[in-house]
């Protein structure tokens, strides 16, 4: 599942293949984008940078155009040597950028759009600080957390990308477990020190996963319902949480 760490890692691969280059070929095989004429609009433009903010990925082209992607639950980016077999069937490719022997492929969208740099900037301004950013404005995170409804649970608030950008459902569960915080606690009962500690750990562990791969992600509670907690052996529980009813996994024995 794509969260800030996997998007950050995908961007590193795309950057190595495309940054500073003019794609030799741009293809939009998916019927949805046939009328958008991206190959014509982006033709001959160099890719200045490949960046991320939270779970958003964007390629900035010369001349003030940006390609914005969000993978949600289904999308995938792949970087392949030209001729190598892709991980998903070609009919599921929405975008192919070819450069210097590389095929950079976006599969299954679902959010893929070309927009002006300035429109992209205003979109990003609505997001909270990036957990995977080089720096992280902890004051801004706290002020956004404190402006949320104080009866809202901390688990649900961690998924709100306007508070902090990059944490998804897996990391939400694992970070609450790692810091022994009950994800059901209302924000009003979560102390600043606890929120800061959780976010510092998020940055450390998610940077590690972005660098070394998702095999380094902690795996204590997520999708481990009805199994014993690795810390206290209480049975791990699962229940839908928040407006979107995303599953939360937690140990009622040692998270409080
Ligand atoms: Zn436990």
Short mmCIF file of C-alpha atoms and ligand atoms in Angstrom, two decimals:
data_model
loop_
_atom_site.label_atom_id
_atom_site.label_comp_id
_atom_site.label_asym_id
_atom_site.label_seq_id
_atom_site.Cartn_x
_atom_site.Cartn_y
_atom_site.Cartn_z
CA UNK A 1 0.00 0.00 0.00
CA UNK A 2 1.36 3.38 -0.98
CA UNK A 3 2.18 5.78 1.82
CA UNK A 4 4.71 8.59 2.09
CA UNK A 5 7.70 6.23 2.32
CA UNK A 6 6.84 4.21 -0.80
CA UNK A 7 6.07 7.34 -2.82
CA UNK A 8 9.39 8.87 -1.72
CA UNK A 9 11.17 5.70 -2.82
CA UNK A 10 9.35 5.61 -6.16
CA UNK A 11 10.37 9.23 -6.76
CA UNK A 12 14.05 8.34 -6.26
CA UNK A 13 13.84 5.76 -9.05
CA UNK A 14 11.95 8.10 -11.39
CA UNK A 15 14.38 10.93 -10.63
CA UNK A 16 17.40 8.76 -11.51
CA UNK A 17 15.82 7.87 -14.87
CA UNK A 18 14.31 11.22 -15.88
CA UNK A 19 15.53 14.28 -14.00
CA UNK A 20 17.36 16.75 -16.20
CA UNK A 21 16.29 14.92 -19.36
CA UNK A 22 13.85 15.55 -22.18
CA UNK A 23 11.75 12.37 -22.63
CA UNK A 24 12.23 10.94 -26.11
CA UNK A 25 8.71 9.58 -26.11
CA UNK A 26 5.57 10.24 -24.08
CA UNK A 27 2.65 7.83 -24.41
CA UNK A 28 -0.80 7.98 -22.81
CA UNK A 29 -2.27 4.55 -23.64
CA UNK A 30 -5.30 4.90 -21.35
CA UNK A 31 -8.46 6.06 -23.21
CA UNK A 32 -9.23 8.53 -20.40
CA UNK A 33 -6.28 10.72 -21.41
CA UNK A 34 -6.56 10.42 -25.16
CA UNK A 35 -8.16 13.86 -25.50
CA UNK A 36 -5.70 15.58 -23.14
CA UNK A 37 -2.87 15.73 -25.70
CA UNK A 38 -0.17 15.46 -23.07
CA UNK A 39 2.42 14.11 -25.54
CA UNK A 40 1.99 17.33 -27.56
CA UNK A 41 1.84 19.62 -24.53
CA UNK A 42 4.92 18.12 -22.89
CA UNK A 43 6.92 17.46 -26.06
CA UNK A 44 10.47 18.76 -26.01
CA UNK A 45 10.32 19.92 -22.38
CA UNK A 46 13.02 18.90 -19.96
CA UNK A 47 12.01 17.39 -16.59
CA UNK A 48 13.45 19.80 -14.06
CA UNK A 49 12.66 17.83 -10.92
CA UNK A 50 10.82 14.87 -9.44
CA UNK A 51 9.45 15.69 -6.00
CA UNK A 52 7.01 14.45 -3.42
CA UNK A 53 4.94 15.93 -0.65
CA UNK A 54 3.28 13.31 1.54
CA UNK A 55 1.61 10.87 -0.84
CA UNK A 56 1.67 13.29 -3.80
CA UNK A 57 4.29 12.94 -6.51
CA UNK A 58 4.98 15.54 -9.17
CA UNK A 59 7.27 15.91 -12.16
CA UNK A 60 8.07 19.51 -12.99
CA UNK A 61 8.67 20.24 -16.67
CA UNK A 62 10.34 23.27 -18.20
CA UNK A 63 7.94 26.06 -19.00
CA UNK A 64 5.87 25.94 -15.81
CA UNK A 65 4.00 22.68 -16.32
CA UNK A 66 3.78 19.91 -13.75
CA UNK A 67 2.48 16.38 -13.83
CA UNK A 68 0.75 15.47 -10.58
CA UNK A 69 0.11 11.91 -9.40
CA UNK A 70 -1.63 10.37 -6.40
CA UNK A 71 -1.79 6.57 -6.29
CA UNK A 72 -4.55 6.17 -3.65
CA UNK A 73 -5.16 2.43 -3.13
CA UNK A 74 -4.60 1.19 -6.68
CA UNK A 75 -1.91 3.11 -8.59
CA UNK A 76 1.71 2.17 -9.12
CA UNK A 77 4.84 3.71 -10.66
CA UNK A 78 7.42 1.45 -12.26
CA UNK A 79 10.88 2.11 -13.70
CA UNK A 80 12.12 -0.47 -16.17
CA UNK A 81 14.96 -0.90 -18.64
CA UNK A 82 13.50 -0.61 -22.11
CA UNK A 83 12.34 -4.10 -23.19
CA UNK A 84 12.09 -5.44 -19.64
CA UNK A 85 8.73 -6.97 -18.61
CA UNK A 86 6.51 -4.58 -16.64
CA UNK A 87 4.98 -5.57 -13.33
CA UNK A 88 1.44 -4.86 -14.57
CA UNK A 89 -0.04 -5.45 -18.05
CA UNK A 90 0.61 -2.69 -20.61
CA UNK A 91 -3.15 -2.08 -20.98
CA UNK A 92 -3.16 -0.79 -17.41
CA UNK A 93 -0.51 1.85 -18.16
CA UNK A 94 -1.84 5.42 -18.05
CA UNK A 95 1.44 7.09 -18.89
CA UNK A 96 4.80 6.01 -20.29
CA UNK A 97 7.84 8.31 -20.33
CA UNK A 98 10.81 6.98 -22.32
CA UNK A 99 14.30 8.36 -21.87
CA UNK A 100 17.81 7.06 -22.27
CA UNK A 101 16.83 3.38 -22.31
CA UNK A 102 14.34 3.70 -19.43
CA UNK A 103 10.58 3.22 -19.43
CA UNK A 104 8.94 5.09 -16.54
CA UNK A 105 5.37 3.82 -16.32
CA UNK A 106 2.37 4.95 -14.31
CA UNK A 107 -0.24 2.19 -13.91
CA UNK A 108 -3.91 2.49 -12.94
CA UNK A 109 -3.92 6.21 -12.09
CA UNK A 110 -6.18 6.99 -10.39
CA UNK A 111 -5.13 10.64 -10.04
CA UNK A 112 -2.93 11.81 -12.88
CA UNK A 113 -3.11 15.34 -14.21
CA UNK A 114 -1.07 18.02 -15.93
CA UNK A 115 -1.34 21.48 -14.40
CA UNK A 116 0.54 24.72 -14.09
CA UNK A 117 3.25 24.99 -11.46
CA UNK A 118 1.32 27.74 -9.72
CA UNK A 119 -1.84 25.66 -9.47
CA UNK A 120 0.21 22.79 -8.09
CA UNK A 121 1.74 25.11 -5.47
CA UNK A 122 -1.66 26.23 -4.26
CA UNK A 123 -2.78 22.58 -4.02
CA UNK A 124 0.25 21.68 -1.95
CA UNK A 125 -0.27 24.65 0.37
CA UNK A 126 -3.41 22.97 1.72
CA UNK A 127 -1.37 19.99 2.92
CA UNK A 128 0.27 19.69 6.32
CA UNK A 129 4.06 19.43 6.67
CA UNK A 130 5.60 16.46 4.85
CA UNK A 131 6.62 13.63 7.20
CA UNK A 132 9.29 12.70 4.64
CA UNK A 133 10.44 16.28 4.08
CA UNK A 134 14.07 17.25 4.61
CA UNK A 135 12.83 19.47 7.41
CA UNK A 136 9.57 19.26 9.30
CA UNK A 137 7.78 22.23 10.84
CA UNK A 138 6.70 20.71 14.17
CA UNK A 139 4.99 23.94 15.30
CA UNK A 140 2.88 23.98 12.17
CA UNK A 141 1.96 20.32 12.68
CA UNK A 142 0.95 21.00 16.30
CA UNK A 143 -1.09 24.05 15.41
CA UNK A 144 -2.96 22.09 12.71
CA UNK A 145 -3.50 19.21 15.13
CA UNK A 146 -4.84 21.59 17.76
CA UNK A 147 -7.19 23.29 15.32
CA UNK A 148 -8.89 19.93 14.60
CA UNK A 149 -11.99 18.83 16.51
CA UNK A 150 -10.68 17.84 20.00
CA UNK A 151 -13.12 14.91 20.16
CA UNK A 152 -11.59 13.39 17.04
CA UNK A 153 -9.44 10.30 17.67
CA UNK A 154 -5.67 10.55 17.24
CA UNK A 155 -5.73 7.57 14.82
CA UNK A 156 -8.18 9.34 12.53
CA UNK A 157 -6.32 12.66 12.77
CA UNK A 158 -3.05 11.02 11.68
CA UNK A 159 -4.69 10.16 8.34
CA UNK A 160 -5.74 13.77 7.76
CA UNK A 161 -3.22 15.03 5.19
CA UNK A 162 -3.99 18.65 6.13
CA UNK A 163 -2.47 17.98 9.57
CA UNK A 164 0.61 16.05 8.42
CA UNK A 165 1.17 14.64 4.94
CA UNK A 166 2.40 11.11 4.27
CA UNK A 167 0.92 8.80 6.91
CA UNK A 168 -1.49 6.14 5.65
CA UNK A 169 -3.36 3.32 7.31
CA UNK A 170 -0.40 0.99 7.86
CA UNK A 171 1.80 3.62 9.44
CA UNK A 172 -1.07 5.01 11.51
CA UNK A 173 -1.51 1.64 13.24
CA UNK A 174 2.19 0.91 13.62
CA UNK A 175 3.14 4.36 14.91
CA UNK A 176 0.39 4.35 17.53
CA UNK A 177 1.59 0.91 18.64
CA UNK A 178 5.27 1.87 18.67
CA UNK A 179 4.54 4.88 20.86
CA UNK A 180 2.02 2.91 23.02
CA UNK A 181 -0.73 5.43 22.22
CA UNK A 182 -4.31 4.12 21.97
CA UNK A 183 -5.49 5.23 18.49
CA UNK A 184 -8.99 5.81 19.91
CA UNK A 185 -7.90 8.55 22.31
CA UNK A 186 -9.57 11.90 21.59
CA UNK A 187 -7.09 14.61 20.56
CA UNK A 188 -7.98 16.58 23.70
CA UNK A 189 -6.23 13.91 25.82
CA UNK A 190 -3.09 13.66 23.65
CA UNK A 191 -0.29 15.79 25.09
CA UNK A 192 2.00 17.85 22.83
CA UNK A 193 5.00 15.74 23.91
CA UNK A 194 3.20 12.58 22.82
CA UNK A 195 2.26 14.02 19.43
CA UNK A 196 5.82 15.30 18.90
CA UNK A 197 7.32 11.96 19.93
CA UNK A 198 5.05 10.11 17.52
CA UNK A 199 5.94 12.42 14.66
CA UNK A 200 9.68 12.22 15.36
CA UNK A 201 9.45 8.43 15.26
CA UNK A 202 7.37 8.63 12.07
CA UNK A 203 10.10 10.66 10.39
CA UNK A 204 12.86 8.32 11.51
CA UNK A 205 11.11 5.08 10.54
CA UNK A 206 9.54 6.32 7.32
CA UNK A 207 12.84 7.80 6.11
CA UNK A 208 14.46 4.43 6.83
CA UNK A 209 11.77 2.61 4.85
CA UNK A 210 12.05 5.09 1.95
CA UNK A 211 15.81 4.48 1.87
CA UNK A 212 16.04 0.74 2.60
CA UNK A 213 12.67 -0.58 1.39
CA UNK A 214 9.35 -1.50 2.97
CA UNK A 215 10.88 -4.69 4.42
CA UNK A 216 12.17 -2.39 7.17
CA UNK A 217 8.66 -1.21 8.14
CA UNK A 218 7.59 -2.31 11.62
CA UNK A 219 4.93 -5.01 11.53
CA UNK A 220 3.51 -5.44 15.02
CA UNK A 221 -0.25 -4.87 14.73
CA UNK A 222 -1.35 -4.04 11.17
CA UNK A 223 -3.46 -6.95 9.83
CA UNK A 224 -2.60 -8.97 12.95
CA UNK A 225 -6.07 -8.95 14.54
CA UNK A 226 -6.74 -11.89 16.92
CA UNK A 227 -3.00 -12.61 17.22
CA UNK A 228 -1.08 -11.95 20.45
CA UNK A 229 0.61 -8.58 20.88
CA UNK A 230 4.39 -8.90 20.49
CA UNK A 231 4.87 -6.66 23.55
CA UNK A 232 2.33 -7.89 26.12
CA UNK A 233 0.58 -10.90 24.49
CA UNK A 234 -2.91 -9.38 24.75
CA UNK A 235 -5.02 -10.20 21.68
CA UNK A 236 -4.76 -7.47 18.99
CA UNK A 237 -8.03 -5.89 17.94
CA UNK A 238 -9.35 -4.37 14.70
CA UNK A 239 -12.16 -1.91 14.11
CA UNK A 240 -13.15 0.70 11.50
CA UNK A 241 -12.35 4.26 12.51
CA UNK A 242 -13.20 7.77 11.36
CA UNK A 243 -15.41 9.10 8.58
CA UNK A 244 -13.89 6.69 6.05
CA UNK A 245 -14.11 3.71 8.40
CA UNK A 246 -10.46 2.75 7.82
CA UNK A 247 -9.44 -0.30 9.85
CA UNK A 248 -7.43 0.39 12.95
CA UNK A 249 -5.38 -2.33 14.62
CA UNK A 250 -4.28 -1.90 18.23
CA UNK A 251 -3.44 -3.71 21.43
CA UNK A 252 -5.85 -2.88 24.26
CA UNK A 253 -3.29 -4.25 26.76
CA UNK A 254 -0.34 -1.90 26.26
CA UNK A 255 -1.63 1.10 24.28
CA UNK A 256 -3.30 3.72 26.43
ZN1 LIG B 1 0.26 -5.16 23.95
#
